[in-house]
Coordinates of N, CA, C and O and ligand atoms in Angstrom, one line a residue:
X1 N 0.8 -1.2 0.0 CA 0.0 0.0 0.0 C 0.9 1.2 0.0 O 1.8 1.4 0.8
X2 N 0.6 2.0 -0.9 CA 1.5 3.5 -1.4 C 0.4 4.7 -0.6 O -0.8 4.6 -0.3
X3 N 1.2 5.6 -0.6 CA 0.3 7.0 -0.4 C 0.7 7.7 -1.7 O 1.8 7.3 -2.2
X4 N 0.3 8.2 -2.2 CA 0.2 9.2 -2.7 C 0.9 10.1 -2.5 O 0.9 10.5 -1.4
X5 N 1.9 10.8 -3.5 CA 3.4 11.7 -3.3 C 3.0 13.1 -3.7 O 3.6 14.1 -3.5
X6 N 1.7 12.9 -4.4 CA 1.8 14.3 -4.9 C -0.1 13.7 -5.5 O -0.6 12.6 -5.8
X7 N -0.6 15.2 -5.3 CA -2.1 15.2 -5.8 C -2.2 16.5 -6.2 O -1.7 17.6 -5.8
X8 N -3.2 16.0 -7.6 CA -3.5 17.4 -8.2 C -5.2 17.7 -8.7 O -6.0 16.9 -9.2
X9 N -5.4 19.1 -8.2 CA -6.9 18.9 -9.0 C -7.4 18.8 -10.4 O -6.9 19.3 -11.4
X10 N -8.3 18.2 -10.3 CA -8.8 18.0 -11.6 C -9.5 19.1 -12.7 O -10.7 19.1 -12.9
X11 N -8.3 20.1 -13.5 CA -9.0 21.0 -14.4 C -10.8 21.2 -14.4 O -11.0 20.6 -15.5
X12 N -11.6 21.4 -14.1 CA -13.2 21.6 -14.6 C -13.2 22.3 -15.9 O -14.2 22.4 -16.6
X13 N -12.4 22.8 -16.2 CA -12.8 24.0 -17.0 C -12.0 23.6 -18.6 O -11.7 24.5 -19.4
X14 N -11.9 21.9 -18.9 CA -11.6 21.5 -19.6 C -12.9 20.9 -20.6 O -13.9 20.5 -20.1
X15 N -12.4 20.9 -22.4 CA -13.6 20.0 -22.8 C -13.5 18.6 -22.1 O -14.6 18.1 -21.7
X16 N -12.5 18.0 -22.2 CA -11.8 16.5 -21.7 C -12.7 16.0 -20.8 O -13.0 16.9 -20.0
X17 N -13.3 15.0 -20.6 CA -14.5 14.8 -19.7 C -12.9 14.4 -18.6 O -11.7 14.1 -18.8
X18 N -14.1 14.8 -17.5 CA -12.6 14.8 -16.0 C -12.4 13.4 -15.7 O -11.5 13.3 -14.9
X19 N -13.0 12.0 -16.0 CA -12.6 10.7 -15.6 C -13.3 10.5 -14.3 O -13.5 11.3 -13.4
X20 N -13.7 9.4 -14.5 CA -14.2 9.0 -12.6 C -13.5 8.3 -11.7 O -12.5 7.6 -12.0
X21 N -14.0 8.6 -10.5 CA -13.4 7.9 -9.2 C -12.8 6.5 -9.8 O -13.5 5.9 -10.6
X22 N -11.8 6.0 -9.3 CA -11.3 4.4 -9.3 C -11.9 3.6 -8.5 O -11.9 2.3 -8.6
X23 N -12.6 4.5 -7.4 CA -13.3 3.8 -6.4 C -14.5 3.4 -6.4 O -15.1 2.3 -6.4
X24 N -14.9 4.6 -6.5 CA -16.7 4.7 -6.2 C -17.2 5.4 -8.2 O -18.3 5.8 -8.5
X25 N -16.2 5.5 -9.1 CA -16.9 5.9 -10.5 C -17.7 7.4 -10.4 O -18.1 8.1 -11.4
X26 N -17.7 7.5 -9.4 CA -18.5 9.3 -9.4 C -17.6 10.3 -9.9 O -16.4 10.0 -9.8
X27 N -17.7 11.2 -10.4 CA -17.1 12.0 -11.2 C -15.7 12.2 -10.1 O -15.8 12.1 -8.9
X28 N -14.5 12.5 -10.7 CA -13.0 12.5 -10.1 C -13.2 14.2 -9.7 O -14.0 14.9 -10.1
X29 N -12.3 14.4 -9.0 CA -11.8 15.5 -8.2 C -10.1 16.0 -8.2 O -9.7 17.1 -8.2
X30 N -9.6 15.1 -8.2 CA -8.3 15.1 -7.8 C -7.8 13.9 -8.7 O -8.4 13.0 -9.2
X31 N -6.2 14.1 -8.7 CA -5.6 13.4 -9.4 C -4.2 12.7 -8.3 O -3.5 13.4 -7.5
X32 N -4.3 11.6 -8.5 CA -2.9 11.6 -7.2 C -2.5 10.9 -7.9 O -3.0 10.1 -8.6
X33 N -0.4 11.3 -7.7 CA 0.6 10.6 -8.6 C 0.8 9.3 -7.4 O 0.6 9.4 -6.2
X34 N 1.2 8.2 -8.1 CA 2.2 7.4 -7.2 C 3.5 6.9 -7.9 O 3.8 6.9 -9.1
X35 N 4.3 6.6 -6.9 CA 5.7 6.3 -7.3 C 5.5 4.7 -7.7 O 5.3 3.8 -6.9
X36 N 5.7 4.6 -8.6 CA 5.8 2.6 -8.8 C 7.1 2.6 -8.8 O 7.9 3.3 -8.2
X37 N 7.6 1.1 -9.9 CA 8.8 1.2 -9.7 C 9.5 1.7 -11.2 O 9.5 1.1 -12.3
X38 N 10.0 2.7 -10.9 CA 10.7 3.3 -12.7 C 9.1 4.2 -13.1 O 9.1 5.0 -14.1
X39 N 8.1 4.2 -12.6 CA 7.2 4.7 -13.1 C 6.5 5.5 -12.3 O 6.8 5.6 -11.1
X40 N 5.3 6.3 -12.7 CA 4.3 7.4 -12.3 C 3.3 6.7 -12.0 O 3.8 5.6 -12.2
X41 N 2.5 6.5 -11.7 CA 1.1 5.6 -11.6 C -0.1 6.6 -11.1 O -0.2 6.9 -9.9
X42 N -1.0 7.1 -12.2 CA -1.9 8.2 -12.1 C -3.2 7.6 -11.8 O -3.6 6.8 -12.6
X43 N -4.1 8.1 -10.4 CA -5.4 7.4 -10.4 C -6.4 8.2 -10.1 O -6.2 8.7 -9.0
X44 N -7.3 8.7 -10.6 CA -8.3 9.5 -10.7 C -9.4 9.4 -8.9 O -9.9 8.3 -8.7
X45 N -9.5 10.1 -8.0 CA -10.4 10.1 -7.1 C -11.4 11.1 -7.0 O -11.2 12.1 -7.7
X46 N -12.1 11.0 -6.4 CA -13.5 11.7 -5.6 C -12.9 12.7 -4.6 O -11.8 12.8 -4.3
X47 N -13.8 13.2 -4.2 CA -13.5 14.1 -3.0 C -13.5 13.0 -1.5 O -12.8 13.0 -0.5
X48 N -14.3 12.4 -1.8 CA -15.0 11.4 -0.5 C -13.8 9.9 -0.5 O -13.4 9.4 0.6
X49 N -13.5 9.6 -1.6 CA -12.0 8.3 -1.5 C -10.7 9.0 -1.3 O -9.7 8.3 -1.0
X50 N -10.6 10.1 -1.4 CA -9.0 10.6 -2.0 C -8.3 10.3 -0.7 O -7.3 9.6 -0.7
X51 N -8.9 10.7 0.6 CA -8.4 10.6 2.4 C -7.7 9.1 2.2 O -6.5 8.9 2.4
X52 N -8.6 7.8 1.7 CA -7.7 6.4 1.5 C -7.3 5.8 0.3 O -7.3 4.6 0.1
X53 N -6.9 7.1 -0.7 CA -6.1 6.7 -1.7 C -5.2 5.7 -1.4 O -5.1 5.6 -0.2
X54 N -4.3 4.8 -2.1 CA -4.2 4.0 -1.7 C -3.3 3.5 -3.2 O -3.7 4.3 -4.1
X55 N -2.6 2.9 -3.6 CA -2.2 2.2 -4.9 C -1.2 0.7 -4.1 O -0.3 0.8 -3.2
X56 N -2.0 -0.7 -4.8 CA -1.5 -1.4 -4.6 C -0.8 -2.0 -5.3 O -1.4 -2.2 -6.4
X57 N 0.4 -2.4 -5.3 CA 1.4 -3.3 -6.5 C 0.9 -4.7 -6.6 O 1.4 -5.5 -7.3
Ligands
ZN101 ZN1 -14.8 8.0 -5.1

């Protein structure tokens, strides 16, 4: 289990539809990076999952 190194909000004011939660599918809010290994690993959350973001290997 990772935390999250870095979180970003999710543009609104894009055409791009914003992506949904990973968790719960409700529209995303935030963007949190994770560190894998050699890699970035981007997961879209909600306002209500982002507290137990979370990335599992
Ligand atoms: Zn959610």
């Amino acid at each position: 289990m990772v935390k999250p190194f870095k979180t970003v909000p999710v543009e609104v004011n894009t055409k791009k539809t914003p992506g949904y939660c990973v968790v719960c599918s409700r529209v995303a809010t935030t963007h949190a990076l994770f560190k894998g290994e050699g890699v970035v690993i981007l997961q879209r959350y909600c306002d209500g999952c982002l507290p137990k973001a979370d990335y599992k290997y």
